[in-house]
Coordinates of N, CA and C in Angstrom, one line a residue:
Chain A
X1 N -27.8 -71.6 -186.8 CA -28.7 -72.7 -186.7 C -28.0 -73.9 -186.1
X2 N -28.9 -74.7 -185.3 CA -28.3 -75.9 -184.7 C -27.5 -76.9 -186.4
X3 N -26.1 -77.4 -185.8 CA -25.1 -78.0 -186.0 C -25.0 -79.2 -185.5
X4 N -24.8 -80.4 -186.3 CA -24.6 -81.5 -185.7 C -23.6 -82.1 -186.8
X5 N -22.0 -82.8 -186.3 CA -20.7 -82.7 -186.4 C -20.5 -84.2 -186.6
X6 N -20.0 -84.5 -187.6 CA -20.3 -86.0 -187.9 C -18.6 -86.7 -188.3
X7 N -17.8 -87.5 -187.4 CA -16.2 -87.3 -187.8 C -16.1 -88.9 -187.4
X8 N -15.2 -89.7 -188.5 CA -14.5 -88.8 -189.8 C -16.1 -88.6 -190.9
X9 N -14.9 -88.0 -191.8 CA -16.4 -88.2 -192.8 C -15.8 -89.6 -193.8
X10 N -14.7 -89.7 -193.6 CA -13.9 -90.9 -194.5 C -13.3 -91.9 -194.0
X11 N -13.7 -93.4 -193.9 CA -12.7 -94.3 -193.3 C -12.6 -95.6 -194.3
X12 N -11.4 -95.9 -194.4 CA -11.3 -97.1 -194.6 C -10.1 -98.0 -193.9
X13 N -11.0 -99.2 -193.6 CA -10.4 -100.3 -192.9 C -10.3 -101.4 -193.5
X14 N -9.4 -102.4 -192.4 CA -9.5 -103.6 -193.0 C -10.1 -104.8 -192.2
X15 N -10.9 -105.3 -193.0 CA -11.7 -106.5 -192.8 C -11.2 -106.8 -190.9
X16 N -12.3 -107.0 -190.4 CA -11.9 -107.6 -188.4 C -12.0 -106.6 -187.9
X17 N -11.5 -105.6 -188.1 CA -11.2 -104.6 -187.5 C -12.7 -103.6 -186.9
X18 N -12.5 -102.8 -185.9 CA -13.8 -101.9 -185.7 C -12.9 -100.6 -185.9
X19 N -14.2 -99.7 -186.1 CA -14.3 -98.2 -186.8 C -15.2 -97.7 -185.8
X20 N -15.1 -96.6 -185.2 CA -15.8 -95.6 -184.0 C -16.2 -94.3 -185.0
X21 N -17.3 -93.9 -185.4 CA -17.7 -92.9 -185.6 C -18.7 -91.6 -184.5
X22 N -18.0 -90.8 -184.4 CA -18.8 -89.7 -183.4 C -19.9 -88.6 -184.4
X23 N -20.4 -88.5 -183.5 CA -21.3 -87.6 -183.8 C -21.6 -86.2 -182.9
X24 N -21.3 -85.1 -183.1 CA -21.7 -84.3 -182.2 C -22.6 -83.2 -182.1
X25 N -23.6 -82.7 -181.3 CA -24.6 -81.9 -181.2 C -23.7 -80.4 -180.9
X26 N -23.3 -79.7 -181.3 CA -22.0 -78.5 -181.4 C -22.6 -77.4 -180.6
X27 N -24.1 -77.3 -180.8 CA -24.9 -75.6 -180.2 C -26.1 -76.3 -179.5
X28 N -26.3 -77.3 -179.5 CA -27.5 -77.8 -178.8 C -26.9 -79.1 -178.2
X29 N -28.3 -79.3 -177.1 CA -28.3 -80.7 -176.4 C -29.0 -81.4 -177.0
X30 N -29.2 -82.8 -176.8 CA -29.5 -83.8 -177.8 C -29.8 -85.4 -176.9
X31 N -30.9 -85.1 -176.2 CA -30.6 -86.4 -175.2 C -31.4 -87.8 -176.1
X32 N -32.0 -87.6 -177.8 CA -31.6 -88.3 -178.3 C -31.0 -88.0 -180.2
X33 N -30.2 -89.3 -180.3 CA -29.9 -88.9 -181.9 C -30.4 -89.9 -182.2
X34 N -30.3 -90.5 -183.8 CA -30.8 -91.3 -184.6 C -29.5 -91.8 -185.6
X35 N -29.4 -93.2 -185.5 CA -28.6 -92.9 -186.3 C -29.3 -93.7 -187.8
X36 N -28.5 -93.5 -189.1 CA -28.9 -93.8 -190.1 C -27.9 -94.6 -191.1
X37 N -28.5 -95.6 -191.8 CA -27.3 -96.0 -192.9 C -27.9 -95.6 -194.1
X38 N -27.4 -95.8 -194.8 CA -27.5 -95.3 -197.2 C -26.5 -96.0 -197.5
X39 N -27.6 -96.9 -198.5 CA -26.5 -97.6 -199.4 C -26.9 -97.2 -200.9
X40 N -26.3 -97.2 -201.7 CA -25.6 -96.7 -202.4 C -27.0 -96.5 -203.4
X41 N -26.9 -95.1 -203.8 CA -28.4 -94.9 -204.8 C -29.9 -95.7 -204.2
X42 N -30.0 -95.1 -202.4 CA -31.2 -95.5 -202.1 C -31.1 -94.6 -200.7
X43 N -32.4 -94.5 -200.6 CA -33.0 -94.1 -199.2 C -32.0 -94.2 -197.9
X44 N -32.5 -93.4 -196.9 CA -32.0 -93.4 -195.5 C -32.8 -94.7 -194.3
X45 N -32.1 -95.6 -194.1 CA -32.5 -96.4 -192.7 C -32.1 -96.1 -191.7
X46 N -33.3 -96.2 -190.7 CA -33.0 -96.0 -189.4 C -32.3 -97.3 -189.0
X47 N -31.2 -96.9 -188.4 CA -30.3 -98.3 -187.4 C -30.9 -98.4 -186.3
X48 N -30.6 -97.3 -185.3 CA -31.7 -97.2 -183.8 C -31.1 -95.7 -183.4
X49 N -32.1 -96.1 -182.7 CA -32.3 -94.7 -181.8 C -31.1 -94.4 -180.6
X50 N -30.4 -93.0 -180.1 CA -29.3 -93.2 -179.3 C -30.1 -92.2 -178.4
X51 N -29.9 -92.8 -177.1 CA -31.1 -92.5 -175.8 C -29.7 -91.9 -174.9
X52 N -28.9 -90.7 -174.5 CA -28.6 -90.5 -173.9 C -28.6 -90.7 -172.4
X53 N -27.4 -91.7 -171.6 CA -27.5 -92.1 -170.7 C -28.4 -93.5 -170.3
X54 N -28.6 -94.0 -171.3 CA -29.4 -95.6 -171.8 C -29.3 -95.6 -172.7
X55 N -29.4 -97.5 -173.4 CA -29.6 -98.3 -173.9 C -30.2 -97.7 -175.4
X56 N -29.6 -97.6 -176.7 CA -30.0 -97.2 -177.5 C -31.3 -98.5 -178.2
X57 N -32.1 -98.0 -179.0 CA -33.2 -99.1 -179.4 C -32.6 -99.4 -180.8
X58 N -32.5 -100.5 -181.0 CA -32.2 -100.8 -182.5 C -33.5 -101.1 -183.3
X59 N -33.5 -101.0 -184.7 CA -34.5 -101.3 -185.2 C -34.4 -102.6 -185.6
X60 N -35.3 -103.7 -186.1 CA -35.5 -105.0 -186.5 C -34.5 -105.3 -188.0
X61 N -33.8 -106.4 -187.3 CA -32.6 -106.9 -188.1 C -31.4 -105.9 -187.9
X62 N -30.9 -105.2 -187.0 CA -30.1 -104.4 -186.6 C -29.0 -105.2 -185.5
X63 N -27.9 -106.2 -186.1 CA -27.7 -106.5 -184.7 C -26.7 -105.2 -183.9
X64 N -26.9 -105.4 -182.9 CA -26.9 -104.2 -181.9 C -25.5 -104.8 -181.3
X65 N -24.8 -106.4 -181.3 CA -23.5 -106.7 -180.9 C -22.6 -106.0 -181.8
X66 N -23.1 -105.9 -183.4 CA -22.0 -105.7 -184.5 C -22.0 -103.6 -184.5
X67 N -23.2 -102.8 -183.9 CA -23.3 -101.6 -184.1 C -23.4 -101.0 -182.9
X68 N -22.2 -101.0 -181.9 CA -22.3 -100.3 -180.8 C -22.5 -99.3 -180.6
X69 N -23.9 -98.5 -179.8 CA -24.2 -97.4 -179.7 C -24.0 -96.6 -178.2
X70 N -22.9 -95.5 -178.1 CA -22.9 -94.8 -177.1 C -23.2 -93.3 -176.8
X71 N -23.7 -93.0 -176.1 CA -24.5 -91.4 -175.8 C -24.2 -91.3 -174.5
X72 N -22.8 -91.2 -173.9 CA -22.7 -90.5 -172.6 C -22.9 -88.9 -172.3
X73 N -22.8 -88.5 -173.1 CA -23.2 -86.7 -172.7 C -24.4 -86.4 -173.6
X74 N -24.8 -85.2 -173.3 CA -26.1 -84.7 -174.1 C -25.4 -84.1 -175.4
X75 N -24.3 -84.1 -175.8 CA -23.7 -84.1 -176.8 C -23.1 -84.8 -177.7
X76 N -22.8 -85.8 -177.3 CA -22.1 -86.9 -178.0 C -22.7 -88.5 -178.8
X77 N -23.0 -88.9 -179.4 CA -23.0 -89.9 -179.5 C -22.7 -91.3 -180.5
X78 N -21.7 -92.1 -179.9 CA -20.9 -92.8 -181.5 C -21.4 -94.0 -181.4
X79 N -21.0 -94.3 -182.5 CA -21.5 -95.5 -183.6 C -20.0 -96.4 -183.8
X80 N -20.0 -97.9 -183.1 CA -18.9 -98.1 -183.5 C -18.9 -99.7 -184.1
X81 N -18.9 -99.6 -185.5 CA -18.8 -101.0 -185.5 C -17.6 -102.1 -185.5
X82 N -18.3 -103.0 -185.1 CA -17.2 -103.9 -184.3 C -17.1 -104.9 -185.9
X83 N -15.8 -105.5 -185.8 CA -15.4 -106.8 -186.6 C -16.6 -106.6 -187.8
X84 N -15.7 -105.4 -188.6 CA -16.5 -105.0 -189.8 C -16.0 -105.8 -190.9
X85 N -17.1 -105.9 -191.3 CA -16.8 -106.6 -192.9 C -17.0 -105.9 -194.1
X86 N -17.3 -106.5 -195.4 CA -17.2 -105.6 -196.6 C -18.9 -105.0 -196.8
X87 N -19.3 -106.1 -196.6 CA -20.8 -105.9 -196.4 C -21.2 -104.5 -195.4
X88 N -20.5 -104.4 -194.3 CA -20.8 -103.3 -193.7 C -20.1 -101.5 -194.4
X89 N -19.6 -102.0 -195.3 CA -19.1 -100.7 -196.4 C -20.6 -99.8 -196.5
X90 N -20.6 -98.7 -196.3 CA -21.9 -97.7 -196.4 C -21.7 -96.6 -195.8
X91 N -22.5 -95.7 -196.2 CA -22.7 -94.1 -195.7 C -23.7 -94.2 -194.3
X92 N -22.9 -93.8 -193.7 CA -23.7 -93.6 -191.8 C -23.8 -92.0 -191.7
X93 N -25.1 -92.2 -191.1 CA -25.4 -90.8 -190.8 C -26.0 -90.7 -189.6
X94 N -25.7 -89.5 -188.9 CA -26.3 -89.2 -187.7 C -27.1 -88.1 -187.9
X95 N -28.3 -87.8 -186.8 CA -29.2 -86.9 -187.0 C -29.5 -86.3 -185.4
X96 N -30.1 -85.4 -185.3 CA -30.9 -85.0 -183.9 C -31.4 -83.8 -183.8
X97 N -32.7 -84.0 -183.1 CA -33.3 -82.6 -183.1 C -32.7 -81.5 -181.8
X98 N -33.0 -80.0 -182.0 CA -32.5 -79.4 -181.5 C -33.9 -78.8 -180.2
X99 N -34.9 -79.7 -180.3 CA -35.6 -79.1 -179.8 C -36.6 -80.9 -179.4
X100 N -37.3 -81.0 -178.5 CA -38.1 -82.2 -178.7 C -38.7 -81.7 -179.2
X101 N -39.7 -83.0 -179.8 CA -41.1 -83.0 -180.5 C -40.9 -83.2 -181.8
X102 N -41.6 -83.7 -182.3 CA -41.7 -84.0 -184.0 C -41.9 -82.6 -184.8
X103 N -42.2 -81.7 -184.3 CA -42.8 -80.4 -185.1 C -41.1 -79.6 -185.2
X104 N -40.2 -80.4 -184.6 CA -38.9 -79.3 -185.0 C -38.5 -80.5 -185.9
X105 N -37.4 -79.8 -186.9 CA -36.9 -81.0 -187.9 C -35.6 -81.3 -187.3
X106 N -35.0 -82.6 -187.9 CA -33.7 -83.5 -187.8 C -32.5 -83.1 -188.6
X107 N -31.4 -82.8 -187.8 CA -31.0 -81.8 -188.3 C -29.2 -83.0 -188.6
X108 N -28.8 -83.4 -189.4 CA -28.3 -84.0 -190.2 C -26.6 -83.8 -190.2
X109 N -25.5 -84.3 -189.2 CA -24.5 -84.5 -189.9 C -24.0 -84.9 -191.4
X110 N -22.7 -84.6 -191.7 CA -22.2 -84.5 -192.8 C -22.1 -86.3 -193.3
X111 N -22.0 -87.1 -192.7 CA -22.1 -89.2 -193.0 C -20.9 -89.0 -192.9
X112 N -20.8 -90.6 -192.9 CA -19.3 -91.3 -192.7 C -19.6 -91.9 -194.0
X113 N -18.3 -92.0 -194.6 CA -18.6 -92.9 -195.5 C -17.3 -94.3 -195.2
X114 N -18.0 -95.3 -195.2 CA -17.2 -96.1 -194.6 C -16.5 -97.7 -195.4
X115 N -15.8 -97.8 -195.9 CA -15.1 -98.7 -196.8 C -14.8 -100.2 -196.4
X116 N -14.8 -101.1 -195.7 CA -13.9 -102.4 -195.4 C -13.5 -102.3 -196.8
X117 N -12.2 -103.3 -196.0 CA -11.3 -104.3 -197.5 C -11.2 -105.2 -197.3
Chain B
X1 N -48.7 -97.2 -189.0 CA -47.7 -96.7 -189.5 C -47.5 -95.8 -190.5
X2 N -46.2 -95.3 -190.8 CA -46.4 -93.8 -191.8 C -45.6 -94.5 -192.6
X3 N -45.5 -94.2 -194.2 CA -44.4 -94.3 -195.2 C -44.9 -93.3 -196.4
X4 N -44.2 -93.2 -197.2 CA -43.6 -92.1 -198.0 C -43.2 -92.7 -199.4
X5 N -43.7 -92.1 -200.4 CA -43.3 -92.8 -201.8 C -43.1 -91.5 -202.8
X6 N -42.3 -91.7 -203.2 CA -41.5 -90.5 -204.0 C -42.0 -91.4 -205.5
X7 N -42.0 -90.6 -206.2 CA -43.2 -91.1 -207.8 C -41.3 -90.5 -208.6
X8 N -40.9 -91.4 -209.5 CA -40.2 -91.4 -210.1 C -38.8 -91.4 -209.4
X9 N -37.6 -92.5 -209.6 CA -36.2 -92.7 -208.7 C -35.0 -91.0 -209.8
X10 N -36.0 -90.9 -210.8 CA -34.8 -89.7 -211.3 C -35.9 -88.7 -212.2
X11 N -35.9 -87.2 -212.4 CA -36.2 -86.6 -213.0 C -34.9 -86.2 -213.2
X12 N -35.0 -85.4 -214.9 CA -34.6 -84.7 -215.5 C -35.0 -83.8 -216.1
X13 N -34.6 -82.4 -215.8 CA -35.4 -81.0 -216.4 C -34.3 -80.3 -217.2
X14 N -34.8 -79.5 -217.7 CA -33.7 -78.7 -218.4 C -33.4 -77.1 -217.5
X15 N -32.5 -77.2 -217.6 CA -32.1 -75.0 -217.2 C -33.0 -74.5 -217.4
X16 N -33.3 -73.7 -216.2 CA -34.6 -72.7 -215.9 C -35.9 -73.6 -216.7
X17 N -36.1 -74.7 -216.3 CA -37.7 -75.5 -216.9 C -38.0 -75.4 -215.1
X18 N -39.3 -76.1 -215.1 CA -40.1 -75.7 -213.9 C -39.8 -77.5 -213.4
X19 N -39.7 -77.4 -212.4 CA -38.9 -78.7 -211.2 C -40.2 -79.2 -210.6
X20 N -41.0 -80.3 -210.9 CA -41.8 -81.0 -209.8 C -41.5 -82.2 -209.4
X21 N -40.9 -82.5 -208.3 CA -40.8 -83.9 -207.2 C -41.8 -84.2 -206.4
X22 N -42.3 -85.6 -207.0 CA -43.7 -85.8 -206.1 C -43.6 -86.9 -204.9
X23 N -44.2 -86.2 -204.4 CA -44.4 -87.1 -203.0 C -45.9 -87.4 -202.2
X24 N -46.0 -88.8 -202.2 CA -47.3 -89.0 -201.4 C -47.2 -89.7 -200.1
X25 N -48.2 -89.6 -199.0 CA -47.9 -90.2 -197.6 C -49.0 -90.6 -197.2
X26 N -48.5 -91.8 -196.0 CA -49.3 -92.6 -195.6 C -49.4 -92.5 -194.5
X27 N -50.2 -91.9 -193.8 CA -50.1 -92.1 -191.8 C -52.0 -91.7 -191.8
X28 N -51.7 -92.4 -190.3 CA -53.1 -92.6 -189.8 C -53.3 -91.7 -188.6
X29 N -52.3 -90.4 -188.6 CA -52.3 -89.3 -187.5 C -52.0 -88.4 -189.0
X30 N -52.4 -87.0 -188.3 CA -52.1 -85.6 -189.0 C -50.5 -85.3 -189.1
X31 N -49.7 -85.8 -190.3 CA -48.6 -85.9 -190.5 C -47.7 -84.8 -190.5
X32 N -46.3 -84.9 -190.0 CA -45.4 -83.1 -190.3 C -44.7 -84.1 -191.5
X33 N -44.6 -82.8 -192.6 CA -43.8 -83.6 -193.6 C -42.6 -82.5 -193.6
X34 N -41.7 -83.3 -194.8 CA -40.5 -83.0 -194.7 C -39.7 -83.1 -196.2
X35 N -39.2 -82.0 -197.2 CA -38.2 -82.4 -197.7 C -37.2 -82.0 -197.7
X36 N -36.0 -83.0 -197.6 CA -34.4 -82.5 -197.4 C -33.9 -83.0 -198.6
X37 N -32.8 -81.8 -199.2 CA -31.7 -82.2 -199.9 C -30.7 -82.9 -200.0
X38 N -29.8 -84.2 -200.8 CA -28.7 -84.7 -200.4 C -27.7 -84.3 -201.8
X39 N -26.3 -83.3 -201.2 CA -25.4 -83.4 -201.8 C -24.9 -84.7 -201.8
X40 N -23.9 -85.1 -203.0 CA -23.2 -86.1 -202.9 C -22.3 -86.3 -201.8
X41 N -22.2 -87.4 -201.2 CA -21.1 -88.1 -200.2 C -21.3 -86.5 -198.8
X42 N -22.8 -86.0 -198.9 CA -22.9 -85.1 -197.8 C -23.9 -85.6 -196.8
X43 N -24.3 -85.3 -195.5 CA -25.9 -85.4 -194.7 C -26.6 -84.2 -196.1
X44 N -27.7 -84.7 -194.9 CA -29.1 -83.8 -195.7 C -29.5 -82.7 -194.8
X45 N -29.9 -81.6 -196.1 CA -30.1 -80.5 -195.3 C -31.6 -80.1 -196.0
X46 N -32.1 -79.8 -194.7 CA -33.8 -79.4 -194.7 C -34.0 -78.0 -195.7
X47 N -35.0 -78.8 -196.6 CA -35.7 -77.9 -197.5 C -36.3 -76.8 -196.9
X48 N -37.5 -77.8 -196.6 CA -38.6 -77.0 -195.9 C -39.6 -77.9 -195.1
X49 N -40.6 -77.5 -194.6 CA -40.9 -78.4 -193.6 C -42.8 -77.7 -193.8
X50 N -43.7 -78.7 -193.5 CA -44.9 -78.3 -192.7 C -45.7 -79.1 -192.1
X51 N -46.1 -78.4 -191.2 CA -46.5 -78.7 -189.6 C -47.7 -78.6 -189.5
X52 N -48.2 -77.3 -189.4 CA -49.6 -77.1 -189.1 C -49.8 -75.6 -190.1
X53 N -51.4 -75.0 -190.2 CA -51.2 -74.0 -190.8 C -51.2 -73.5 -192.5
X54 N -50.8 -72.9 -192.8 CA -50.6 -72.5 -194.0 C -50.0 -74.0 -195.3
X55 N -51.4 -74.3 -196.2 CA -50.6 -75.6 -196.7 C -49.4 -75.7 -197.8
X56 N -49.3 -74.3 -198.2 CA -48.0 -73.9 -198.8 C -46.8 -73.4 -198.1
X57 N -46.0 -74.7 -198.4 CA -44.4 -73.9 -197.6 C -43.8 -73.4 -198.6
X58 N -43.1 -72.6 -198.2 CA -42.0 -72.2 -199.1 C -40.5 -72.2 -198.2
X59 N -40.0 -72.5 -199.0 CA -38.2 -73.1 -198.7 C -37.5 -72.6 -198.6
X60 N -36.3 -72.4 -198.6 CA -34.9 -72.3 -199.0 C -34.6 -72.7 -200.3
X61 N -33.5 -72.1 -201.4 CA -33.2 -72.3 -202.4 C -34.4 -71.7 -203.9
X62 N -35.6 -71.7 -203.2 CA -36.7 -71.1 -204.4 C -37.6 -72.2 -204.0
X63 N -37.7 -73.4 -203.5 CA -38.5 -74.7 -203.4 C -39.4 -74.1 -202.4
X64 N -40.7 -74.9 -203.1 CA -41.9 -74.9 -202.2 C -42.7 -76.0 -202.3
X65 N -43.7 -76.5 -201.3 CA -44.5 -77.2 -201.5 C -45.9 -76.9 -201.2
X66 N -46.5 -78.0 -201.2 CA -48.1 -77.5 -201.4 C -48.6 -79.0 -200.2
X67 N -49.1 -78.9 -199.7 CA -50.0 -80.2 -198.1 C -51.1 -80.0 -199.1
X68 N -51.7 -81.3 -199.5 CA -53.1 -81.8 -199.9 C -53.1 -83.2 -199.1
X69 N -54.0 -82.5 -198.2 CA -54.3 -83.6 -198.0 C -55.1 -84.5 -198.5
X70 N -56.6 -83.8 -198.8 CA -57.2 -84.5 -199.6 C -56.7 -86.0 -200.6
X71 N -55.6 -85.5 -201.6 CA -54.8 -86.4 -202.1 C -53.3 -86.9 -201.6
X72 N -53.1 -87.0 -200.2 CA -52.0 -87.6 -199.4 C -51.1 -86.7 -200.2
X73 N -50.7 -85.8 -200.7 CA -49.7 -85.2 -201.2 C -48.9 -84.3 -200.7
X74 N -47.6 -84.3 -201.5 CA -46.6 -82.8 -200.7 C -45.5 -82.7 -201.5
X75 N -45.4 -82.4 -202.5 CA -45.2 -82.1 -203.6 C -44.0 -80.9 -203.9
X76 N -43.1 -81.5 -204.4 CA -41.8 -80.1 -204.0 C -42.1 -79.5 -205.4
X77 N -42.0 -78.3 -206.0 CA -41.8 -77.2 -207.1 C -40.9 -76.3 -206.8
X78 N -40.1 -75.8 -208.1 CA -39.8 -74.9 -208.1 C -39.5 -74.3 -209.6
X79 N -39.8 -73.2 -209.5 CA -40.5 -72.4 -211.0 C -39.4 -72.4 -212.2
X80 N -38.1 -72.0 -212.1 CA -37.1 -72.4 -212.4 C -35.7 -73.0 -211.8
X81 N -35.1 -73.9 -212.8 CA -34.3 -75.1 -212.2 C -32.9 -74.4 -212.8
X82 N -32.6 -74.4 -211.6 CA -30.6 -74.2 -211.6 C -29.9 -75.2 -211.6
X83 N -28.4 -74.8 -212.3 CA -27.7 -76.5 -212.3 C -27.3 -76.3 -210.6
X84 N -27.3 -75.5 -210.2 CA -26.6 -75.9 -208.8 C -28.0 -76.8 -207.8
X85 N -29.4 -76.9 -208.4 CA -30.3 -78.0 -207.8 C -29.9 -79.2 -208.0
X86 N -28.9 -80.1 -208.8 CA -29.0 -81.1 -209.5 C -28.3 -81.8 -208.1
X87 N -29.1 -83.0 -207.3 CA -28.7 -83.6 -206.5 C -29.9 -84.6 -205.9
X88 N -29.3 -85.3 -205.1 CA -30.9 -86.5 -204.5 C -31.5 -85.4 -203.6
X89 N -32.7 -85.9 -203.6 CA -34.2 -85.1 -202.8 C -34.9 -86.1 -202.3
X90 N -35.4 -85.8 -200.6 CA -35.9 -87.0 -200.0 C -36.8 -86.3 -199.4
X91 N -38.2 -87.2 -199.7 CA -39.7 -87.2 -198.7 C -39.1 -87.7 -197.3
X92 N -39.9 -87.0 -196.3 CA -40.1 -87.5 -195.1 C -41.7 -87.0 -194.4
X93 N -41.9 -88.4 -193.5 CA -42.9 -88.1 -192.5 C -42.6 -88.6 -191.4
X94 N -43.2 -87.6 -190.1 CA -42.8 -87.2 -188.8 C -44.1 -88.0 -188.2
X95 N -44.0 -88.9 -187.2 CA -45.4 -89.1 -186.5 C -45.8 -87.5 -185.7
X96 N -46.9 -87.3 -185.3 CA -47.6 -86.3 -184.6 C -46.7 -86.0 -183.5
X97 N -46.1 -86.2 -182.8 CA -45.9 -86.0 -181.4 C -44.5 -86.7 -180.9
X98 N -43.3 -86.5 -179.7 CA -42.5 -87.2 -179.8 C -41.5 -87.1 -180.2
X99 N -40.5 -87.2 -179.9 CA -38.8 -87.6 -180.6 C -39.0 -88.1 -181.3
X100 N -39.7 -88.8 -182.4 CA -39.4 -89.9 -182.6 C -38.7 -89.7 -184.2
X101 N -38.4 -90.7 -185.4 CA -36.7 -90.2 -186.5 C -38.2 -90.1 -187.3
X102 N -37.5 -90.0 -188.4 CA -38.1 -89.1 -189.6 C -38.6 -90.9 -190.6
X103 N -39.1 -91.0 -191.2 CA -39.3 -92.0 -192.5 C -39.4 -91.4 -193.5
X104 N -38.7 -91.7 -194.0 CA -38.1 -91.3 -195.3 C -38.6 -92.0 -196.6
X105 N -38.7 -91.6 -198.2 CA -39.2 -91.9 -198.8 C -37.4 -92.7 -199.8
X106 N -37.6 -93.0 -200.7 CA -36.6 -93.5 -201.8 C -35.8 -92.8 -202.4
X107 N -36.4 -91.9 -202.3 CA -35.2 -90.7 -202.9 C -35.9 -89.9 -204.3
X108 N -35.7 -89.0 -204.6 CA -35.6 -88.9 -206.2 C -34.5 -87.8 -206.7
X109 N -33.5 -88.5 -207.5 CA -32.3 -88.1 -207.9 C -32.9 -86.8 -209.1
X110 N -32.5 -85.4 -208.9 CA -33.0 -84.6 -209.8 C -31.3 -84.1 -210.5
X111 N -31.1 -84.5 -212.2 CA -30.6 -83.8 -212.7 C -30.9 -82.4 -213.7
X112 N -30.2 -81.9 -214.0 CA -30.5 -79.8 -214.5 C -29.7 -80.4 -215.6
X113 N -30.2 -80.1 -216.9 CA -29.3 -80.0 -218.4 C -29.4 -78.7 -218.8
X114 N -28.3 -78.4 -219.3 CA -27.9 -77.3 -219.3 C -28.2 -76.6 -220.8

C-alpha cells in the first residue's frame, strides 16, 4: 500500500532555533500533501496545503513566515519552522493521497513530535 | 462547509463488550466519510472509508460502519472489543471532488478494560 515517510519522528530544540521536517511519498507521487498539527488530546488541523512546484496555501491564522513549506519533487515535501518557540511544541503530521480526488483516502505519515525549550 | 462531530471525547467498554463511536456530519454535497485510527505519538491509519454504494463498510481490524444519511450519521461498531483497540479514533469528511485534506472531527479516545 502507498507509504508516506515522515522524519524525524522526535525533535527537540532550543528556543530561536528552526527544525526542518520532511515528509516523503516512498511508492507514489504526490503533487499535493497536507500538512497537519495535534495538540495534545485534540483533533488534527490543517496548516496548509503543499502544492508541488508552487506556493503552498496556508490556512487562516497560519503564519506562513514562521511555517516554511517546500515541495520541490513529486516526492518530497518539508515543513520547517523557523525561530521556534515553546508554543510551537506539537505533533506535525504530514498526509497525501496516492491517487487524486477525494474518493481515495489520505494516507498519513508517522508525526513529528516536536519539543522547544 | 463540511464538519464532523464525534458524540462523546472518551468511551469506555469492557473486553469483548460491543464498541460504538458515533459520528455525525455536516456538508451540503454527498459526503466521502472516513474513519482513521491514532496510535499514541503515531500518524493515523485508515479504518475504513465510504464513498459511494453499499452504506455498510466494513474495515480492517473487525470495525464497520453504517452511512445514514437520513440521520447525517457514520457510526463506527465493532461486535467485540480487544485491548489491542484501546486508542484515539477520528471522524473525517472529504468534500465531493478534488485534492482537497480531509476535516476531521475531535477525536474519541476509546479505552478496553480488561
Amino acid at each position: 500500500g502507498a507509504v508516506v515517510s515522515q522524519h524525524p519522528s522526535r525533535v527537540i530544540c532550543k528556543s530561536g532555533t528552526s527544525v526542518k521536517i520532511e515528509c516523503r511519498s516512498l511508492d507514489f507521487q504526490a503533487t499535493t500533501m497536507f500538512w497537519y498539527r495535534q495538540f495534545p488530546k485534540q483533533s488534527l488541523m490543517l496548516m496548509a496545503t503543499s502544492n508541488e512546484g508552487s506556493k503552498a496555501t496556508y490556512e487562516q491564522g497560519v503564519e506562513k513566515d514562521k511555517f516554511l513549506i517546500n515541495h520541490a519533487s513529486l516526492t518530497l515535501s518539508t515543513l520547517t519552522v523557523t525561530s521556534a518557540h515553546p508554543e510551537d511544541s506539537s505533533f506535525y503530521i504530514c498526509s497525501a493521497r496516492d491517487r487524486v480526488g477525494a474518493l481515495s483516502p489520505l494516507h498519513f505519515g508517522n508525526g513529528t513530535r516536536l519539543t522547544v525549550t | 462547509a463540511q464538519s464532523v462531530t464525534q458524540l462523546g471525547s472518551h468511551v469506555s467498554v469492557s473486553e469483548g463488550a460491543l464498541v460504538l463511536l458515533r459520528c455525525n456530519y455536516s456538508s451540503s454535497v454527498p459526503p466521502y466519510l472516513f474513519w482513521y485510527v491514532q496510535y499514541p505519538n503515531q500518524g493515523l491509519q485508515l479504518l475504513l472509508k465510504y464513498t459511494t454504494g453499499a452504506t455498510l463498510v466494513k474495515g480492517i481490524n473487525g470495525f464497520e460502519a453504517e452511512f445514514k444519511k437520513s440521520e447525517t450519521s457514520f457510526h463506527l461498531t465493532k461486535p467485540s472489543a480487544h485491548m489491542s483497540d484501546a486508542a484515539e479514533y477520528f471522524c473525517a469528511v472529504s468534500p465531493y471532488s478534488g485534492n482537497t485534506p480531509l476535516v476531521f472531527g475531535k477525536g474519541t479516545r476509546l479505552s478496553v478494560i480488561a
